[in-house]
CSV table of C-alpha atoms in Angstrom, one decimal:
chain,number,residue,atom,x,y,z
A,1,UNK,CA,-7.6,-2.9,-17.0
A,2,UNK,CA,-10.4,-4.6,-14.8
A,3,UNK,CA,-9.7,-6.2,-11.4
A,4,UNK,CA,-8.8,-9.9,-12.3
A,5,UNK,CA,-11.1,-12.6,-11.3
A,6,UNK,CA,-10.6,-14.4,-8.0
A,7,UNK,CA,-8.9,-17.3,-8.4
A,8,UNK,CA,-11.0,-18.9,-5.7
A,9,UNK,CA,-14.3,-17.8,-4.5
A,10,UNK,CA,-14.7,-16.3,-0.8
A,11,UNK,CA,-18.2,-15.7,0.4
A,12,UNK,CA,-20.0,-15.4,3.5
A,13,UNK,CA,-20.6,-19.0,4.0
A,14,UNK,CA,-17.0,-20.2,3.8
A,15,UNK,CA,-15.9,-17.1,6.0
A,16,UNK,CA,-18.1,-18.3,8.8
A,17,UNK,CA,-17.2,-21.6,8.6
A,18,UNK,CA,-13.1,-20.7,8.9
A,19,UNK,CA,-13.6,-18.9,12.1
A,20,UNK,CA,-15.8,-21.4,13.5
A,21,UNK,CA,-13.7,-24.3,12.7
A,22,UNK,CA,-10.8,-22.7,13.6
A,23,UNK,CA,-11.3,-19.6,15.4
A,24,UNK,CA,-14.8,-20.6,17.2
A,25,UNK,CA,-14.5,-17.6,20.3
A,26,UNK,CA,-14.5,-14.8,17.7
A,27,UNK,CA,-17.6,-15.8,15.9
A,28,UNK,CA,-19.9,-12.4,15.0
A,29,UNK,CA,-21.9,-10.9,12.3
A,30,UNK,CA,-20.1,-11.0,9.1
A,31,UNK,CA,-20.6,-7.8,6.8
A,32,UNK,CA,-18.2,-8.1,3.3
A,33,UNK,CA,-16.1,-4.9,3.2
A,34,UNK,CA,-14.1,-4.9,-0.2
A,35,UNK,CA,-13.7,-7.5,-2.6
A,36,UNK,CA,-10.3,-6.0,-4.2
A,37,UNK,CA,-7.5,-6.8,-6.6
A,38,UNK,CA,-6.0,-9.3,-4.2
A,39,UNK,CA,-8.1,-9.7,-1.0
A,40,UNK,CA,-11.5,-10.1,0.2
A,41,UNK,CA,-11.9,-8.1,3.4
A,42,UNK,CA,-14.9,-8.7,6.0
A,43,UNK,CA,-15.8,-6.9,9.3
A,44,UNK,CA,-16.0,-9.3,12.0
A,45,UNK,CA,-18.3,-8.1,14.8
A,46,UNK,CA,-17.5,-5.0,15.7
A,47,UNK,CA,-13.9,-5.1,16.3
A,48,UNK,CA,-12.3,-7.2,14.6
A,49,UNK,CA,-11.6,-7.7,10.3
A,50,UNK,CA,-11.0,-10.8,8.2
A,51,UNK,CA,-8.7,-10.6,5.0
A,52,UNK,CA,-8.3,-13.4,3.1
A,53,UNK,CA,-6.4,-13.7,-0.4
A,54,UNK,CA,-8.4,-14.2,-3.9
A,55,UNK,CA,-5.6,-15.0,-5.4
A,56,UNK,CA,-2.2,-17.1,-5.2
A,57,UNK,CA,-0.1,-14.1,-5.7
A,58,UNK,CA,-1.8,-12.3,-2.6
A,59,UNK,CA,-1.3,-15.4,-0.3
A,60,UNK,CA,2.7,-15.2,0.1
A,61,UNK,CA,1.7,-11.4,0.7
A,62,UNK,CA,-0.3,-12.5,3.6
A,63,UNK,CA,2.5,-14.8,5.4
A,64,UNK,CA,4.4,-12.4,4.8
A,65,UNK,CA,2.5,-9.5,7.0
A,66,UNK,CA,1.8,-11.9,9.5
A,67,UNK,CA,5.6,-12.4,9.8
A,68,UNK,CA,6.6,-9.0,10.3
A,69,UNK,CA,3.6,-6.9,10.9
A,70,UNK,CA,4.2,-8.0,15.0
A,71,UNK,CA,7.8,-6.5,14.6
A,72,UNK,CA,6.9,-3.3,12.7
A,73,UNK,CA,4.0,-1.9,15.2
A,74,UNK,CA,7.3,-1.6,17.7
A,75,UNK,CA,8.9,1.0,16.0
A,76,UNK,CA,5.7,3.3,14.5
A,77,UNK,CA,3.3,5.0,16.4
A,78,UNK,CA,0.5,5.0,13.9
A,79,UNK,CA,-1.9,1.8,14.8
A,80,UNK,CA,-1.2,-1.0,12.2
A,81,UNK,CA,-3.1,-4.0,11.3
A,82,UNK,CA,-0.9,-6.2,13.4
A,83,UNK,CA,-2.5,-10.0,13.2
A,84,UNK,CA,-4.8,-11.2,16.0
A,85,UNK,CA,-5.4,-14.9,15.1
A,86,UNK,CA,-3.7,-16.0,12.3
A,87,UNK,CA,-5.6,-19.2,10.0
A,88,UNK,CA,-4.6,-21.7,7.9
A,89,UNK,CA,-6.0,-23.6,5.0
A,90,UNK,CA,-9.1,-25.4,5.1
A,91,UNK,CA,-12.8,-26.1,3.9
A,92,UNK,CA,-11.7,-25.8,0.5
A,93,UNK,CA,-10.2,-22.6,1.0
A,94,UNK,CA,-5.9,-22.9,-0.1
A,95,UNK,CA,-4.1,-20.0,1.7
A,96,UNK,CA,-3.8,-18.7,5.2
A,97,UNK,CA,-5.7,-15.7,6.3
A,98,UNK,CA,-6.0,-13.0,9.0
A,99,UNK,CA,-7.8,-11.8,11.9
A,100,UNK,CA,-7.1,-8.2,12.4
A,101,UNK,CA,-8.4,-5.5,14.7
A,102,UNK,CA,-11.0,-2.9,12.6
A,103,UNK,CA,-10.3,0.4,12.9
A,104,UNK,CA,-12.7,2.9,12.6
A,105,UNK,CA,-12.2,6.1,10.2
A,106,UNK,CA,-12.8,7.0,6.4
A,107,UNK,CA,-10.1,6.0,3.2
A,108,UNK,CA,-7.9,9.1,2.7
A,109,UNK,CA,-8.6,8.4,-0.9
A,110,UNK,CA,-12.2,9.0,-0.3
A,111,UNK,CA,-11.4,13.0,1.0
A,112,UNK,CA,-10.6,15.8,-1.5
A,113,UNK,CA,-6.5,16.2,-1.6
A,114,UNK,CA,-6.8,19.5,-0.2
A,115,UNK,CA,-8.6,17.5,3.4
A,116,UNK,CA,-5.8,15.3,3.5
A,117,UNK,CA,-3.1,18.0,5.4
A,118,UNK,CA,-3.7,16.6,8.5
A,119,UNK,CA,-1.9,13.5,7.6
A,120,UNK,CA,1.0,14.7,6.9
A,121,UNK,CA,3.0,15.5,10.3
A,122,UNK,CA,1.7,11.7,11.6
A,123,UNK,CA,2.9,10.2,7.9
A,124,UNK,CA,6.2,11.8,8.3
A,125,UNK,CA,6.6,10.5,11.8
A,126,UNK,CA,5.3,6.7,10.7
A,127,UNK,CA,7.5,6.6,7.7
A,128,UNK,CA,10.7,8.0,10.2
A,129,UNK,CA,9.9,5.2,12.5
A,130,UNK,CA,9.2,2.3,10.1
A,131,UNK,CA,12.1,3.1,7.5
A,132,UNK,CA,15.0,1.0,9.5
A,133,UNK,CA,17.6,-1.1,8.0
A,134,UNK,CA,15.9,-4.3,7.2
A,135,UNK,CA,17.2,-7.9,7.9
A,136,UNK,CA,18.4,-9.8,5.3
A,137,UNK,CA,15.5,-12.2,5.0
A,138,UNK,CA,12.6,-9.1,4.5
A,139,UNK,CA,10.4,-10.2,1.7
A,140,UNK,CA,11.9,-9.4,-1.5
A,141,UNK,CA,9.7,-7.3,-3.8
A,142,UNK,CA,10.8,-6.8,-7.3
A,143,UNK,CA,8.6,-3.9,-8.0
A,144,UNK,CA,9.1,-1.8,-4.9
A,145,UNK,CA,12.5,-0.6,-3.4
A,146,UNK,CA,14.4,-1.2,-6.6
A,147,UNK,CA,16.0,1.0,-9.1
A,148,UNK,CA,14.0,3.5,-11.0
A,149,UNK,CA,15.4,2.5,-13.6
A,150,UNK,CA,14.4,-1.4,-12.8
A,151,UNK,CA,10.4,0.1,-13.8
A,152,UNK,CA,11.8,1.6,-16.9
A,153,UNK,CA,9.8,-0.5,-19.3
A,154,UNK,CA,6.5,-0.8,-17.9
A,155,UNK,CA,6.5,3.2,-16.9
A,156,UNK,CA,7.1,3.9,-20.7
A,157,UNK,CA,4.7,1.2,-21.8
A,158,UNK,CA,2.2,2.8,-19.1
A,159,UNK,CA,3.5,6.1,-20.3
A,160,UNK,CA,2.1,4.8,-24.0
A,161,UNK,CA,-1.4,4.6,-23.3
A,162,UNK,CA,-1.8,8.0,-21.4
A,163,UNK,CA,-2.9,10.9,-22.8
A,164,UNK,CA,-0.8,13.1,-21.0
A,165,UNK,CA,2.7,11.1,-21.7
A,166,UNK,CA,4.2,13.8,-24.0
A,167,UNK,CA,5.0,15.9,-21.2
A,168,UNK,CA,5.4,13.3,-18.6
A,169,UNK,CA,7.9,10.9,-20.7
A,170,UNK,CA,10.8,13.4,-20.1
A,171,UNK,CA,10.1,13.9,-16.6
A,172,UNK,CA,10.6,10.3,-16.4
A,173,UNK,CA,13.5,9.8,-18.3
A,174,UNK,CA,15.5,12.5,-16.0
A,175,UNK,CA,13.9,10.9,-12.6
A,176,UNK,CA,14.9,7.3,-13.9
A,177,UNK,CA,18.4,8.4,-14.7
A,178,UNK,CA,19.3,9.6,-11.0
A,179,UNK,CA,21.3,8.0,-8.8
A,180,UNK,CA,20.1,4.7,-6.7
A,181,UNK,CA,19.9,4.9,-2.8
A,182,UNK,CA,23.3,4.1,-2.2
A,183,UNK,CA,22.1,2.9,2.1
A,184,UNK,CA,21.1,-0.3,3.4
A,185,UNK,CA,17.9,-1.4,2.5
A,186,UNK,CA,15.5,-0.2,4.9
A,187,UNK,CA,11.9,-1.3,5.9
A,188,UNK,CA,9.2,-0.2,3.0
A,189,UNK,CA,5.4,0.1,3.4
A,190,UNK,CA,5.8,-0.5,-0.6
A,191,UNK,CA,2.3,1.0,-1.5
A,192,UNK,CA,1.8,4.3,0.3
A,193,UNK,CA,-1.4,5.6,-1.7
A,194,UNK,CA,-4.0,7.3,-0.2
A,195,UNK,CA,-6.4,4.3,0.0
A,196,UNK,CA,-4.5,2.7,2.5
A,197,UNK,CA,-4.3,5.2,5.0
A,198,UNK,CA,-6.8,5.8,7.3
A,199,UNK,CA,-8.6,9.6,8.6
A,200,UNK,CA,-9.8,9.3,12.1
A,201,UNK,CA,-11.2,12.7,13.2
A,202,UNK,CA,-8.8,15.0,11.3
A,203,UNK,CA,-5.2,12.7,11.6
A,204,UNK,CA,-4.3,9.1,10.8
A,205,UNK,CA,-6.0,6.4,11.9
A,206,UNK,CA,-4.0,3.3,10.9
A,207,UNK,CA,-1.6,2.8,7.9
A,208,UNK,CA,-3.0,-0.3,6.2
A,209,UNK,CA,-2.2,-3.0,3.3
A,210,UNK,CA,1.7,-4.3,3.9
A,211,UNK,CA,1.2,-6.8,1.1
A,212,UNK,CA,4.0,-5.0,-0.7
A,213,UNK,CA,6.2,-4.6,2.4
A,214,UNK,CA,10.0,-5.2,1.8
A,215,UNK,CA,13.3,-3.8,1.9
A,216,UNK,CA,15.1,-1.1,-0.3
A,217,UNK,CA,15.2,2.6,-1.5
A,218,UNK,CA,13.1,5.0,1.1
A,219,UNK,CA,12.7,7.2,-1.8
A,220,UNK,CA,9.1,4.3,-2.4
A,221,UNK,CA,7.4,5.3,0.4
A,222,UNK,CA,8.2,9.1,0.3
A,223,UNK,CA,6.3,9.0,-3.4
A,224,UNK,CA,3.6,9.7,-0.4
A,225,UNK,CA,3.7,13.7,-1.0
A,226,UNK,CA,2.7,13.4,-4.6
A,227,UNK,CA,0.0,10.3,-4.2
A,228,UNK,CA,-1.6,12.1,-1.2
A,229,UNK,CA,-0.5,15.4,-0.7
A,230,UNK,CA,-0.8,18.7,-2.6
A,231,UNK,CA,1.9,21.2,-2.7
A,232,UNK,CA,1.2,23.1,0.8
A,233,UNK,CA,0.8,19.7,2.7
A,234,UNK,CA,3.4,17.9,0.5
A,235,UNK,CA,6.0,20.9,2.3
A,236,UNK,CA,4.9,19.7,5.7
A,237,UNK,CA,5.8,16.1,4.7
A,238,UNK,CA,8.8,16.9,3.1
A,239,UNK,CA,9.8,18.8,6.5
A,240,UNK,CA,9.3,16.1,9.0
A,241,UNK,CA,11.4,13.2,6.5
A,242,UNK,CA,15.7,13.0,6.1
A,243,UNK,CA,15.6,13.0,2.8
A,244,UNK,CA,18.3,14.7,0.3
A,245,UNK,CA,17.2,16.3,-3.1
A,246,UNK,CA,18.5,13.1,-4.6
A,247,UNK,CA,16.4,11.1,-2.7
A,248,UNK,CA,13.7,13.2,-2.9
A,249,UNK,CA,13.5,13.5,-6.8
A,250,UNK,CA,13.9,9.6,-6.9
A,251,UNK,CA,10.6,10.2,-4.8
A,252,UNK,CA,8.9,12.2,-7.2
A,253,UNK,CA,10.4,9.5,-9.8
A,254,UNK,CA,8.4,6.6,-7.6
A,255,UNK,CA,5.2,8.6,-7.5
A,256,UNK,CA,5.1,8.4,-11.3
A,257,UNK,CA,5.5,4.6,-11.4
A,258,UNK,CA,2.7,4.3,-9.1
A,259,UNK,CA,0.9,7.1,-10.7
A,260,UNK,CA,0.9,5.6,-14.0
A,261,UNK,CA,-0.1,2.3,-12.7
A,262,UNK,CA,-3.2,3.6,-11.1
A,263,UNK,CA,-4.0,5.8,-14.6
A,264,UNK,CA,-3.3,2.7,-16.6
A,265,UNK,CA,-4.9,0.2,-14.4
A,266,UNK,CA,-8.2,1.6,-12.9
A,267,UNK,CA,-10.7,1.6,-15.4
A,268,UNK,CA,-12.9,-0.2,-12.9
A,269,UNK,CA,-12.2,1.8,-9.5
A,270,UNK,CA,-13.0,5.6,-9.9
A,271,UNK,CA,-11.5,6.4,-6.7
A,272,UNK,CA,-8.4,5.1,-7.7
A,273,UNK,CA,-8.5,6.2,-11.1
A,274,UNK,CA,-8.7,10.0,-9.5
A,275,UNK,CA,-5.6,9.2,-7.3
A,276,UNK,CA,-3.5,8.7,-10.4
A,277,UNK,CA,-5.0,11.5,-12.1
A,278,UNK,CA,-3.7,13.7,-9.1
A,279,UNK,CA,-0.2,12.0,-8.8
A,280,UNK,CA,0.5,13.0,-12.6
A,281,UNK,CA,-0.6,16.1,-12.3
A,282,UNK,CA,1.3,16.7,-9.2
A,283,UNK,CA,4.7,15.3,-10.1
A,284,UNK,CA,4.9,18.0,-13.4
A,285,UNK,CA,4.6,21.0,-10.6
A,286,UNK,CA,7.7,22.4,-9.0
């Protein structure tokens, strides 16, 4: 499956005339970043970064970090793309849109698993810090946080168009079976791949991309040790998180729903493509 098209277009022109109407003392040089499955992202001078939704579904995902992105950073110690201006609709553009600081440092999807070891004694420590009980009116997310067995249907129908499924369907159908997180909901990053973490010098940089951010099961966000991690570095992880084997094998059970969506879904992004091939492999080891 190819990225789907924008549902409005975002290009230089209208960038500079958002910040200049609205933002006028934070005018720079422009240079377009990523033009992804839900957000265009610019670098604004040399500090700063402008996201901006492509799509309706993204722009509720945008409120939404400007929301509680300021709350978050209080409780992690990992830099986080808190808002610095905020902007609204206009110029023909529909949705509001962020100023946020740019942080220098290379995707951790971009460095072999077996670079990414350093990450895991800071991840531990963000995902401690971040996974709090969450208020009741945290964005709801019905494809993060839930039940594994809420993702039943579209991991077997993922499950139906990869090659490796035979071995991987009864993996799933044990992991899906398990328990649910029986806690309050607590705080969720939602999307914990290695593309939105940052490597600054040989730790982490910045955790980026809350779009998915909600309340629920922690076991989401510890899916971490299979999406990033192989198995030396995945035993550091598991080391510095409070999680019990149940939790931990709804973990693995989370890493193959976002495994499979990035095998199934990434026909167009190599990088990403890889990142599911590693997570399936991963999850089938010990």
């Amino acid at each position: 499956m190819n990225t789907p098209a924008a549902e409005t277009d975002v290009d230089d022109d209208l960038v500079r005339r958002l910040i200049r109407l609205q933002h006028p003392d934070l005018e720079g040089p422009l240079t377009l970043v990523a033009n992804g499955w839900d957000n265009v992202v610019y670098r604004l001078g040399e500090d700063l970064s402008v996201r901006l939704p492509r799509r309706r579904a993204a722009a509720g995902l945008i409120a939404n970090e400007q929301r509680w992105l300021p709350v978050l950073a209080g409780h992690v110690e990992v830099p986080l793309p808190v808002p610095v201006r905020t902007g609204v609709p206009g110029e023909g553009y529909p949705w509001p849109w962020t100023i946020a600081p740019w942080f220098e440092g290379r995707p951790a999807a971009d460095v072999p698993p077996s670079g990414r070891s350093g990450l895991a004694v800071p991840l531990a420590g963000f995902m401690t810090g971040l996974h709090r009980p969450a208020p009741p009116d945290a964005p709801r997310n019905p494809v993060r946080g839930v039940p594994l067995a809420a993702r039943d249907q579209v991991v077997r129908q993922r499950l139906s168009s990869i090659p490796r499924s035979a071995g991987l369907l009864p993996l799933w159908e044990r992991l899906a079976a398990l328990p649910p997180w029986q806690g309050p909901a607590l705080w969720l990053h939602g999307d914990p791949h290695p593309g939105n973490l940052l490597i600054g010098g040989d730790g982490l940089a910045a955790v980026l991309d809350f779009g998915d951010l909600t309340g629920g099961d922690p076991a989401t966000d510890l899916a971490a040790a299979w999406l990033v991690f192989d198995e030396d570095a995945r035993e550091v992880f598991r080391s510095g998180v409070d999680a019990d084997e149940t939790t931990w094998e709804r973990a693995r059970g989370w890493a193959l729903v976002m495994g499979t969506a990035l095998a199934a879904h990434s026909a167009d992004n190599p990088g990403m493509a890889a990142v599911g091939d590693h997570v399936l492999h991963q999850v089938t080891l010990p």
